[in-house]
Amino acid sequence: MSFNAFWQPRSLKRLVMIAFILIITPIGFMLYKTSDVLEAQLQLSYLQTQNAIEMSQQGSLLERSAEDIVRSANQYQIVQSDTLRERLNEQINAFRNLLAVQTFLTEKNTTLVKFTQILNNLENNPSSEFINDLTLMILELAELPSPLH
């Protein structure tokens, strides 16, 4: 069978088969590429969901830690113990580390910057005005936009 004979089929069946193969080949290739793209999107979606969950947990941990600092600062104000002062400074340093991570993960937020300034003031002088400021900042921290929205 020569090349010309192949392109001039003698039967309709051969013509339909050639047309079918010519049409199905690009469609099959597109289906294969689409499945690859969907797989990549699925992986990306999974990673973004994991990051959002971690950021949300980090925010909750920040809020609980800030409340613990307020509690410890109030205790120190009443008792004036060196042990309580050391514990307060340890909590402030741990909170500062958490805050640095949260600030790195989110955009530079003025609330988080104010929080750092209040922590510095509270560490140097745990007086009632800084405790009140910290209490107000906890409320602002709770109102920060969630990464899940």
mmCIF file of C-alpha atoms in Angstrom:
data_model
loop_
_atom_site.group_PDB
_atom_site.id
_atom_site.type_symbol
_atom_site.label_atom_id
_atom_site.label_comp_id
_atom_site.label_asym_id
_atom_site.label_seq_id
_atom_site.Cartn_x
_atom_site.Cartn_y
_atom_site.Cartn_z
ATOM 1 C CA MET A 1 0.000 0.000 0.000
ATOM 2 C CA SER A 2 1.515 3.281 -1.074
ATOM 3 C CA PHE A 3 1.365 6.630 0.720
ATOM 4 C CA ASN A 4 -1.251 7.993 -1.698
ATOM 5 C CA ALA A 5 -3.414 4.981 -1.134
ATOM 6 C CA PHE A 6 -3.390 5.678 2.570
ATOM 7 C CA TRP A 7 -4.688 9.222 2.093
ATOM 8 C CA GLN A 8 -7.291 8.092 -0.385
ATOM 9 C CA PRO A 9 -9.089 5.469 1.602
ATOM 10 C CA ARG A 10 -11.300 3.043 -0.196
ATOM 11 C CA SER A 11 -13.673 2.679 2.705
ATOM 12 C CA LEU A 12 -15.609 5.058 4.853
ATOM 13 C CA LYS A 13 -14.580 3.045 7.910
ATOM 14 C CA ARG A 14 -10.893 3.906 7.444
ATOM 15 C CA LEU A 15 -11.752 7.584 6.937
ATOM 16 C CA VAL A 16 -13.812 7.673 10.146
ATOM 17 C CA MET A 17 -11.001 5.962 12.099
ATOM 18 C CA ILE A 18 -8.394 8.470 10.895
ATOM 19 C CA ALA A 19 -10.690 11.407 11.774
ATOM 20 C CA PHE A 20 -11.411 9.873 15.184
ATOM 21 C CA ILE A 21 -7.682 9.510 15.973
ATOM 22 C CA LEU A 22 -6.937 13.051 14.788
ATOM 23 C CA ILE A 23 -9.665 14.464 17.029
ATOM 24 C CA ILE A 24 -9.093 12.299 20.118
ATOM 25 C CA THR A 25 -5.301 12.806 20.311
ATOM 26 C CA PRO A 26 -5.374 16.547 21.238
ATOM 27 C CA ILE A 27 -8.327 15.998 23.569
ATOM 28 C CA GLY A 28 -6.464 13.218 25.386
ATOM 29 C CA PHE A 29 -3.388 15.402 25.695
ATOM 30 C CA MET A 30 -5.465 18.279 27.104
ATOM 31 C CA LEU A 31 -7.107 15.954 29.642
ATOM 32 C CA TYR A 32 -3.689 14.765 30.782
ATOM 33 C CA LYS A 33 -2.369 18.331 31.192
ATOM 34 C CA THR A 34 -5.560 19.399 32.986
ATOM 35 C CA SER A 35 -5.164 16.624 35.536
ATOM 36 C CA ASP A 36 -1.579 17.783 36.195
ATOM 37 C CA VAL A 37 -2.699 21.382 36.697
ATOM 38 C CA LEU A 38 -5.523 20.314 39.017
ATOM 39 C CA GLU A 39 -3.091 18.235 41.060
ATOM 40 C CA ALA A 40 -0.790 21.249 41.445
ATOM 41 C CA GLN A 41 -3.736 23.449 42.480
ATOM 42 C CA LEU A 42 -4.795 20.854 45.028
ATOM 43 C CA GLN A 43 -1.310 20.842 46.579
ATOM 44 C CA LEU A 44 -1.232 24.645 46.676
ATOM 45 C CA SER A 45 -4.671 24.789 48.269
ATOM 46 C CA TYR A 46 -3.622 22.256 50.892
ATOM 47 C CA LEU A 47 -0.493 24.254 51.791
ATOM 48 C CA GLN A 48 -2.428 27.513 52.038
ATOM 49 C CA THR A 49 -5.001 25.884 54.296
ATOM 50 C CA GLN A 50 -2.243 24.533 56.548
ATOM 51 C CA ASN A 51 -0.644 27.995 56.730
ATOM 52 C CA ALA A 52 -3.970 29.620 57.592
ATOM 53 C CA ILE A 53 -4.578 27.095 60.373
ATOM 54 C CA GLU A 54 -1.083 27.656 61.798
ATOM 55 C CA MET A 55 -1.519 31.439 61.725
ATOM 56 C CA SER A 56 -4.885 31.146 63.416
ATOM 57 C CA GLN A 57 -3.406 28.947 66.152
ATOM 58 C CA GLN A 58 -0.516 31.386 66.531
ATOM 59 C CA GLY A 59 -2.988 34.257 66.989
ATOM 60 C CA SER A 60 -4.872 32.351 69.678
ATOM 61 C CA LEU A 61 -1.610 31.577 71.445
ATOM 62 C CA LEU A 62 -0.679 35.267 71.309
ATOM 63 C CA GLU A 63 -3.972 36.253 72.893
ATOM 64 C CA ARG A 64 -3.631 33.705 75.712
ATOM 65 C CA SER A 65 -0.029 34.735 76.342
ATOM 66 C CA ALA A 66 -0.983 38.409 76.511
ATOM 67 C CA GLU A 67 -3.672 37.613 79.066
ATOM 68 C CA ASP A 68 -1.096 35.688 81.116
ATOM 69 C CA ILE A 69 1.235 38.706 81.014
ATOM 70 C CA VAL A 70 -1.539 40.974 82.295
ATOM 71 C CA ARG A 71 -2.280 38.519 85.086
ATOM 72 C CA SER A 72 1.412 38.253 86.051
ATOM 73 C CA ALA A 73 1.871 42.038 85.933
ATOM 74 C CA ASN A 74 -1.113 42.510 88.248
ATOM 75 C CA GLN A 75 0.302 39.889 90.621
ATOM 76 C CA TYR A 76 3.695 41.604 90.575
ATOM 77 C CA GLN A 77 2.090 44.964 91.329
ATOM 78 C CA ILE A 78 0.451 43.542 94.424
ATOM 79 C CA VAL A 79 3.232 41.292 95.753
ATOM 80 C CA GLN A 80 6.382 43.066 94.421
ATOM 81 C CA SER A 81 8.344 39.788 94.452
ATOM 82 C CA ASP A 82 11.578 39.291 92.504
ATOM 83 C CA THR A 83 10.383 35.838 91.464
ATOM 84 C CA LEU A 84 7.210 37.299 89.976
ATOM 85 C CA ARG A 85 9.261 39.987 88.218
ATOM 86 C CA GLU A 86 11.491 37.309 86.635
ATOM 87 C CA ARG A 87 8.446 35.298 85.585
ATOM 88 C CA LEU A 88 6.891 38.411 84.080
ATOM 89 C CA ASN A 89 10.079 39.146 82.121
ATOM 90 C CA GLU A 90 10.224 35.531 80.881
ATOM 91 C CA GLN A 91 6.608 35.745 79.734
ATOM 92 C CA ILE A 92 7.285 39.056 78.004
ATOM 93 C CA ASN A 93 10.311 37.622 76.185
ATOM 94 C CA ALA A 94 8.357 34.523 75.110
ATOM 95 C CA PHE A 95 5.512 36.747 73.937
ATOM 96 C CA ARG A 96 7.957 38.996 72.075
ATOM 97 C CA ASN A 97 9.265 35.926 70.204
ATOM 98 C CA LEU A 98 5.725 34.851 69.280
ATOM 99 C CA LEU A 99 4.922 38.385 68.211
ATOM 100 C CA ALA A 100 8.015 38.506 66.000
ATOM 101 C CA VAL A 101 6.918 35.329 64.231
ATOM 102 C CA GLN A 102 3.379 36.634 63.801
ATOM 103 C CA THR A 103 4.656 39.980 62.498
ATOM 104 C CA PHE A 104 6.888 38.130 60.037
ATOM 105 C CA LEU A 105 3.986 35.969 58.811
ATOM 106 C CA THR A 106 1.553 38.854 58.424
ATOM 107 C CA GLU A 107 1.964 42.262 56.926
ATOM 108 C CA LYS A 108 3.539 44.957 59.075
ATOM 109 C CA ASN A 109 0.661 45.947 61.335
ATOM 110 C CA THR A 110 0.636 49.078 63.509
ATOM 111 C CA THR A 111 -1.203 47.213 66.272
ATOM 112 C CA LEU A 112 1.608 44.667 66.510
ATOM 113 C CA VAL A 113 4.219 47.458 66.562
ATOM 114 C CA LYS A 114 2.327 49.219 69.393
ATOM 115 C CA PHE A 115 2.175 45.905 71.213
ATOM 116 C CA THR A 116 5.975 45.645 71.099
ATOM 117 C CA GLN A 117 6.347 49.175 72.475
ATOM 118 C CA ILE A 118 3.960 48.443 75.355
ATOM 119 C CA LEU A 119 5.866 45.246 76.139
ATOM 120 C CA ASN A 120 9.122 47.211 76.299
ATOM 121 C CA ASN A 121 7.530 49.743 78.669
ATOM 122 C CA LEU A 122 5.979 47.000 80.799
ATOM 123 C CA GLU A 123 9.271 45.141 81.067
ATOM 124 C CA ASN A 124 11.066 48.266 82.292
ATOM 125 C CA ASN A 125 8.316 49.491 84.613
ATOM 126 C CA PRO A 126 5.336 47.193 85.365
ATOM 127 C CA SER A 127 2.964 49.959 86.447
ATOM 128 C CA SER A 128 -0.791 50.014 86.134
ATOM 129 C CA GLU A 129 -0.888 52.373 83.135
ATOM 130 C CA PHE A 130 1.081 49.918 80.994
ATOM 131 C CA ILE A 131 -1.064 47.011 82.184
ATOM 132 C CA ASN A 132 -4.168 48.913 81.108
ATOM 133 C CA ASP A 133 -2.534 49.655 77.757
ATOM 134 C CA LEU A 134 -1.744 45.964 77.358
ATOM 135 C CA THR A 135 -5.335 45.033 78.200
ATOM 136 C CA LEU A 136 -6.584 47.402 75.486
ATOM 137 C CA MET A 137 -4.072 45.963 73.032
ATOM 138 C CA ILE A 138 -5.353 42.439 73.735
ATOM 139 C CA LEU A 139 -8.785 43.601 72.624
ATOM 140 C CA GLU A 140 -7.267 45.113 69.464
ATOM 141 C CA LEU A 141 -5.328 41.916 68.833
ATOM 142 C CA ALA A 142 -8.578 39.935 68.954
ATOM 143 C CA GLU A 143 -10.050 42.280 66.324
ATOM 144 C CA LEU A 144 -7.166 41.889 63.845
ATOM 145 C CA PRO A 145 -8.260 40.386 60.512
ATOM 146 C CA SER A 146 -8.039 36.629 60.503
ATOM 147 C CA PRO A 147 -5.899 34.962 57.796
ATOM 148 C CA LEU A 148 -8.873 32.710 57.070
ATOM 149 C CA HIS A 149 -10.948 35.592 55.615
#
